[in-house]
Coordinates of C-alpha atoms in Angstrom, one line a residue:
X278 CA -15.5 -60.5 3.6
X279 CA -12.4 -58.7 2.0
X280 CA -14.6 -56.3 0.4
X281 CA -16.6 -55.6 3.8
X282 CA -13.0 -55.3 5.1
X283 CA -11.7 -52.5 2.4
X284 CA -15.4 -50.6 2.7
X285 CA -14.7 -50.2 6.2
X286 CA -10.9 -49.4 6.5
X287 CA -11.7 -46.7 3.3
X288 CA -14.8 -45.1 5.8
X289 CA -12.2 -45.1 8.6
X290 CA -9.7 -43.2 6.4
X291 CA -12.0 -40.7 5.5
X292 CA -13.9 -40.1 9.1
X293 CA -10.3 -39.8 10.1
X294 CA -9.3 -37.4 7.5
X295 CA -12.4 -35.1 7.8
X296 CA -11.5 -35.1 11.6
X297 CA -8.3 -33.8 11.2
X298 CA -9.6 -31.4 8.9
X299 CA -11.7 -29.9 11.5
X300 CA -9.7 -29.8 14.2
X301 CA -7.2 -27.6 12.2
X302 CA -9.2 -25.3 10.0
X303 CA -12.3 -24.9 12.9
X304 CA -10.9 -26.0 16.5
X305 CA -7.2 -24.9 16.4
X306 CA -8.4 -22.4 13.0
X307 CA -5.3 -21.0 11.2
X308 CA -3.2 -19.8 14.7
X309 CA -0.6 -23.1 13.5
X310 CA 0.6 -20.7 10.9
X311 CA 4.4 -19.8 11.0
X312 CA 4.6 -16.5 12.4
X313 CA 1.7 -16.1 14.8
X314 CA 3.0 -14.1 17.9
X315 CA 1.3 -15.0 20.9
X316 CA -0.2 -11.1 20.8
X317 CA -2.0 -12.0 17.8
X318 CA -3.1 -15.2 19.4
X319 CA -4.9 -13.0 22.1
X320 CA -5.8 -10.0 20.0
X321 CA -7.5 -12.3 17.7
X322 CA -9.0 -15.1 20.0
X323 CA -12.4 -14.2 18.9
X324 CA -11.9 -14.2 15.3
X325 CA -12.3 -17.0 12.6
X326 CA -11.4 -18.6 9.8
X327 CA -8.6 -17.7 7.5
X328 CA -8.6 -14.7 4.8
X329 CA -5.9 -13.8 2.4
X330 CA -5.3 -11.5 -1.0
X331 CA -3.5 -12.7 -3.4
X332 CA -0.4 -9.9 -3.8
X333 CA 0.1 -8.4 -7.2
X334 CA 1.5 -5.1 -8.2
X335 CA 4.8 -3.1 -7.2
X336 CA 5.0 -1.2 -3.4
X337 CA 2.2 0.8 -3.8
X338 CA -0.4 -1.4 -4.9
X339 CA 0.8 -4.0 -2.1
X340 CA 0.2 -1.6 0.5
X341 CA -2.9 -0.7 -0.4
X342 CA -3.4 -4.9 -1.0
X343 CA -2.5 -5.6 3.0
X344 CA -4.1 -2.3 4.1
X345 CA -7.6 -3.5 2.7
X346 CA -7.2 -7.2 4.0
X347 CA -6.1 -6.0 7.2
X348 CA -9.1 -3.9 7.6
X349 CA -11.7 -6.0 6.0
X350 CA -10.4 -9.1 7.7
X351 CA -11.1 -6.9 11.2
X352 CA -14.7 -5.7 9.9
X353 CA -16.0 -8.8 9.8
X354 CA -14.7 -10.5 12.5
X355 CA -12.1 -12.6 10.7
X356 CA -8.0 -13.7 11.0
X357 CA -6.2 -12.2 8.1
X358 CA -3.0 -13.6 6.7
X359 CA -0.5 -12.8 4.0
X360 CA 0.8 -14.7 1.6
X361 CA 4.8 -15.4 1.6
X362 CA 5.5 -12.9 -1.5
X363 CA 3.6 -10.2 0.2
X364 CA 5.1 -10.5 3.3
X365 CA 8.8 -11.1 1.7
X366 CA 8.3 -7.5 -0.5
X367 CA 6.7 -5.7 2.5
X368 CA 8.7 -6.9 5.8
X369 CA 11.7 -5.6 3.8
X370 CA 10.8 -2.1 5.0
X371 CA 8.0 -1.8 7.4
X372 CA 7.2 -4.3 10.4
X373 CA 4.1 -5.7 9.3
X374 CA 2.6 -7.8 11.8
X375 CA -0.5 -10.1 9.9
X376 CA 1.0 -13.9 10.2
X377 CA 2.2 -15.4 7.0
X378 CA 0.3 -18.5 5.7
X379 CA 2.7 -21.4 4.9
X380 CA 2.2 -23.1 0.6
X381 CA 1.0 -26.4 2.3
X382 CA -1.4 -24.9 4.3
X383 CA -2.7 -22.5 1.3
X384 CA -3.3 -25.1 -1.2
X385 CA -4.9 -27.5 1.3
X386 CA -7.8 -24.6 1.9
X387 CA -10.7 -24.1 -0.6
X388 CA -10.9 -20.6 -1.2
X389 CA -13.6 -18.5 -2.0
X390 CA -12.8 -15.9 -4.7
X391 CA -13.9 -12.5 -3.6
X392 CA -13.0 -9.7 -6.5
X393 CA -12.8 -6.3 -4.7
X394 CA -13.7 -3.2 -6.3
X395 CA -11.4 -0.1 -6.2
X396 CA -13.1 1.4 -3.2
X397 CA -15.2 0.2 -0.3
X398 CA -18.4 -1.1 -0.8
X399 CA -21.5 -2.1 1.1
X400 CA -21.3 -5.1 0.6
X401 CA -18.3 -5.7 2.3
X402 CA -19.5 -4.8 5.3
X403 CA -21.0 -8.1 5.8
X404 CA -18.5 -11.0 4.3
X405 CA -20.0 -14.6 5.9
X406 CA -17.3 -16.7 4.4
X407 CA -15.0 -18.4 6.5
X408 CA -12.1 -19.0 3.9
X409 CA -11.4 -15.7 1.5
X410 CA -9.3 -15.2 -1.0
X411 CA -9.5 -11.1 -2.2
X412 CA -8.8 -10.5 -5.7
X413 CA -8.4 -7.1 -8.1
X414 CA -6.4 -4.2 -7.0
X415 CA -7.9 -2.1 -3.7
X416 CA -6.5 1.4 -3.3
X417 CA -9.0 3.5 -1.8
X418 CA -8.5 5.0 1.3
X419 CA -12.4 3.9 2.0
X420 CA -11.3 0.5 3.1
X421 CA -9.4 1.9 6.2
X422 CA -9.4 5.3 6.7
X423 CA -11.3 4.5 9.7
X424 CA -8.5 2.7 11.0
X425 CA -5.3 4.7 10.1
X426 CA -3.6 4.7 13.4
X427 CA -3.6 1.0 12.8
X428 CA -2.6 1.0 9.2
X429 CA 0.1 3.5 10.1
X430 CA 1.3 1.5 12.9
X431 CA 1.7 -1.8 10.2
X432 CA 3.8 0.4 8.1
X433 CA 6.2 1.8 10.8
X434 CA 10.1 1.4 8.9
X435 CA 12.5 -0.4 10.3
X436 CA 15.0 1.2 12.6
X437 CA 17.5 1.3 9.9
X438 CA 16.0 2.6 7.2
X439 CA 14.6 5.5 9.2
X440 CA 18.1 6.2 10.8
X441 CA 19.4 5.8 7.2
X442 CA 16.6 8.3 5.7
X443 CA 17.3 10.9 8.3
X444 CA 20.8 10.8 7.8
X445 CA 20.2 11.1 4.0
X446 CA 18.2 14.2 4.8
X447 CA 20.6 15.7 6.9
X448 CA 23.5 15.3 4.4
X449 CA 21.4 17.1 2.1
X450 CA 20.3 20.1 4.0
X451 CA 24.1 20.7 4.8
X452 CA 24.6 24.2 6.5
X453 CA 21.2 25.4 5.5
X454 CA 18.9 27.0 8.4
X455 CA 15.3 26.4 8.8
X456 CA 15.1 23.4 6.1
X457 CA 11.4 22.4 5.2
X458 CA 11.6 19.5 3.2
X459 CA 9.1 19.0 0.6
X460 CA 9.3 15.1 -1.0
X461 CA 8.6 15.2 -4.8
X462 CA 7.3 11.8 -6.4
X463 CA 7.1 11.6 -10.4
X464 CA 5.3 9.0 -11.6
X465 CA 6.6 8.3 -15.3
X466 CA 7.2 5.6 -17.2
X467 CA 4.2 3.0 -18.4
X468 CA 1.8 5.7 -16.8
X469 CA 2.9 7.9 -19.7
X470 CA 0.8 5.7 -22.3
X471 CA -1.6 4.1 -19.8
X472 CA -3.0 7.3 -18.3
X473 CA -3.7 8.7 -22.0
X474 CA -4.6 5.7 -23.9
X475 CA -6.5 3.9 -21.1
X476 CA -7.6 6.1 -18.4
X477 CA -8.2 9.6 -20.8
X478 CA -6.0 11.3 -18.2
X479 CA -3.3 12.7 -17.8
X480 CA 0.1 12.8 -15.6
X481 CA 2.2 15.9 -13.8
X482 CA 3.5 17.7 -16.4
X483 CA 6.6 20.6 -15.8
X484 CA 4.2 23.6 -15.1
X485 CA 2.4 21.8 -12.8
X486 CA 5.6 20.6 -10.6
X487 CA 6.9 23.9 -11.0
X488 CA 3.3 25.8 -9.8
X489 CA 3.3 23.1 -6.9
X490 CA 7.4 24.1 -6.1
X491 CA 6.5 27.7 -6.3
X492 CA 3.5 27.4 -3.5
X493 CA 5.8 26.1 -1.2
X494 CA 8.9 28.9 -2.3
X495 CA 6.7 31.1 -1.3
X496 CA 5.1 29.6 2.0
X497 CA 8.2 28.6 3.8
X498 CA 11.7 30.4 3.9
X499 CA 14.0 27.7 3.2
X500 CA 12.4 24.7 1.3
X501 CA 14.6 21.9 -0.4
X502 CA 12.6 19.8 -2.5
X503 CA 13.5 16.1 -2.7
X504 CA 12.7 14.6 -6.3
X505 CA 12.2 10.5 -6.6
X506 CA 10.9 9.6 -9.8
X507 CA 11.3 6.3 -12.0
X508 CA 11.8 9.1 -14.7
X509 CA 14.6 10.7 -13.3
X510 CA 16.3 11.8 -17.0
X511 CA 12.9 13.7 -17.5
X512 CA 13.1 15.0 -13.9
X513 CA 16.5 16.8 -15.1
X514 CA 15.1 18.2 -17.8
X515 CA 12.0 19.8 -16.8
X516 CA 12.4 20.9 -13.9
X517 CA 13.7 24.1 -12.4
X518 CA 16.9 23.7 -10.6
X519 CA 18.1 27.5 -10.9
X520 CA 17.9 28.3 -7.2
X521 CA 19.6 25.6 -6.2
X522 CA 16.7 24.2 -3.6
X523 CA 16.5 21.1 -6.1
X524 CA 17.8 17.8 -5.0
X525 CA 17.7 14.7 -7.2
X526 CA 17.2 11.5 -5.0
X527 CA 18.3 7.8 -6.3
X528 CA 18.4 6.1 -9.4
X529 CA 14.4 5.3 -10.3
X530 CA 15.0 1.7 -10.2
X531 CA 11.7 -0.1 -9.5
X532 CA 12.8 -3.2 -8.3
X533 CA 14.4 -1.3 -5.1
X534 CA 11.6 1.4 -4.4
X535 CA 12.4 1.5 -0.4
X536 CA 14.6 4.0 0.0
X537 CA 13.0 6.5 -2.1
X538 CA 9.7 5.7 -0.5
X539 CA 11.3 6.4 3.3
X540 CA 12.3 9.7 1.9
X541 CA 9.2 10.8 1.2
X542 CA 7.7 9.9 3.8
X543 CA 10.5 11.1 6.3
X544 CA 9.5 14.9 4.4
X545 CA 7.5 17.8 5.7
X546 CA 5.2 17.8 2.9
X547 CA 4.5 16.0 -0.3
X548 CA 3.9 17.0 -3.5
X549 CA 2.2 14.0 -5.9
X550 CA 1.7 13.6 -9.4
X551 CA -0.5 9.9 -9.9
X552 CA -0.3 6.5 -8.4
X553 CA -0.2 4.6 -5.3
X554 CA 3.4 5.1 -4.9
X555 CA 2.7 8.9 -4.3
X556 CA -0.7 8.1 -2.8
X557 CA 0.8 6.4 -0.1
X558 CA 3.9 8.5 0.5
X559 CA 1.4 11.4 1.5
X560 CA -0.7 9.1 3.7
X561 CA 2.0 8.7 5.5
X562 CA 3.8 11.0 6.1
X563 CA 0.3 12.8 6.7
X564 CA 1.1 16.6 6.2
X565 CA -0.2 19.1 3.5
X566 CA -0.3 16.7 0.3
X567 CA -0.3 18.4 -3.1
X568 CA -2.5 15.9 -5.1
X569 CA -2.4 15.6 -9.0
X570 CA -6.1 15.6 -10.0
X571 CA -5.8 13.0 -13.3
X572 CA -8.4 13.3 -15.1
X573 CA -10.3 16.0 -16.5
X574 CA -13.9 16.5 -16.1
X575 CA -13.6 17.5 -20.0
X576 CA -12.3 13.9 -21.1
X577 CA -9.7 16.0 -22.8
X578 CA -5.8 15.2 -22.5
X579 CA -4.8 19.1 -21.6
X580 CA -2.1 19.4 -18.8
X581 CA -3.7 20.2 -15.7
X582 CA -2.3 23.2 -13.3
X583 CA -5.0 23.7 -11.0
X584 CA -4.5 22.4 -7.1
X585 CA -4.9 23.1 -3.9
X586 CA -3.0 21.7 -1.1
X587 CA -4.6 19.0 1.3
X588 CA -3.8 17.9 4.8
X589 CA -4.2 14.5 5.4
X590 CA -7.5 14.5 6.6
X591 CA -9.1 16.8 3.6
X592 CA -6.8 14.5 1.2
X593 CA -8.8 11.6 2.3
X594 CA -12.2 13.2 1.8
X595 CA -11.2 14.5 -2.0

């Protein structure tokens, strides 16, 4: 009789436990999440289940992280939500909106692993899983080009740091008349031996910064460029200061990559040498884009001169 007695008080404790399961991960779904604004609630009444990425990388590569799950998560019909590093890192500087999932409720789900290439793929236009966990570092503009009002809207800076970057500018330009500023971003330090030993490409070397500088000394009457660079000693070094239109912007320190990344942004134009950093500087600040094509055709390691300059629009179609 006792054993009849624990069979059935275990069965209970399970039926129990499977219906609480469901009524939070199928009939209330993940909307209990901290964070969840009742706009999303409405916005997103139609979606299900719960996707995620996991976060890894500096600023660049978690924009292009949230950029991918946001869009993905919206293709197919599902709720996207971030986990608390990526939000922590990113709500620092933009005002992201996906809702945050809380630890308890992310180790109590049982993930599907979905490794994402570089750049969109077919088969991501049809994702049936209910509970996704995105892996691997996205960073293609493929995934949400479609979309970029909407991507541009979830990076929108906080009031104060755009107040702050125009202010910076502003300081900068002095007395000068009919300022165009041009935001410079040189990409050094591990890229130096990971573009040449790993990827057989290269990075922006002096003459091709100072062929980019010239283009615009010679399209606009007054430019002023604005360098940011986690190289900055190099920056010094190489390149050409003599007519004074050369400004040397913050100290290169990676840990604290907002404010170099609003003035870029907050520029007329941009002038790139390789990663996402620069990438998505010129995405969005969406003007005429000088992109650093990395790696030659040849395979060779030869310092690459030849550009063009890119709106937005023809940028994302390169």
């Amino acid at each position: 009789m006792l054993k009849c007695l624990i069979k059935v008080t275990v069965s209970l404790s399970v039926i129990v436990f499977a219906m609480i399961s469901y009524i939070v991960f199928v009939i209330i779904k993940p909307n209990t999440a901290p964070f969840v604004s009742d706009a999303l609630r409405t916005t997103n009444k139609n979606r299900t289940g719960m996707w995620t990425i996991n976060p890894m990388g500096r600023l660049g590569n978690l924009m292009g992280e949230y950029a991918t799950l946001f869009a993905l998560a919206k293709l197919n019909g599902h709720n996207a939500y971030v986990l608390p590093q990526m939000h922590s890192e990113l709500s620092q500087i933009f005002k992201v909106s996906l809702p945050v999932i809380s630890s308890q409720m992310y180790y109590s789900v049982l993930w599907t692993e979905y490794e994402l290439h570089d750049w969109m793929s077919p088969e991501y236009y049809k994702i049936d899983e209910e509970f996704v966990r995105f892996t691997g570092y996205p960073c293609s503009w493929t995934f949400y080009h479609h979309i970029r009002e909407e991507i541009i809207k979830e990076f929108t800076f906080h009031d104060y740091i755009k107040e702050q970057s125009n202010a910076y500018l502003a300081n900068i330009r002095g007395n000068r008349a009919n300022v165009t500023f041009v935001g410079v971003h040189v990409r050094r330090g591990d890229y130096i031996e990971i573009m040449h030993d790993l990827w057989k490409g290269v990075i922006g070397d002096r003459h091709y910064l100072q062929k980019a500088m010239d283009y615009f000394r010679v399209k606009y009457e007054n430019p002023l460029f604005v360098i940011t660079s986690n190289g900055m000693d190099w920056c010094k070094e190489n390149i050409d200061n003599s007519k004074g239109d050369v400004h040397f912007a913050g100290d290169g320190q990676e840990d604290s990559p907002g404010q170099d990344f609003a003035l870029l942004v907050h520029c007329n134009h941009t002038i790139m040498t390789i990663g996402t950093f620069g990438i998505w500087a010129g995405y969005l600040a969406g003007v005429s884009t000088f992109p650093l094509f990395a790696t030659p055709p040849s395979g060779s390691h030869q310092p690459i001169t030849d550009f063009d300059t890119y709106t937005l629009g023809t940028l994302a179609h390169v």
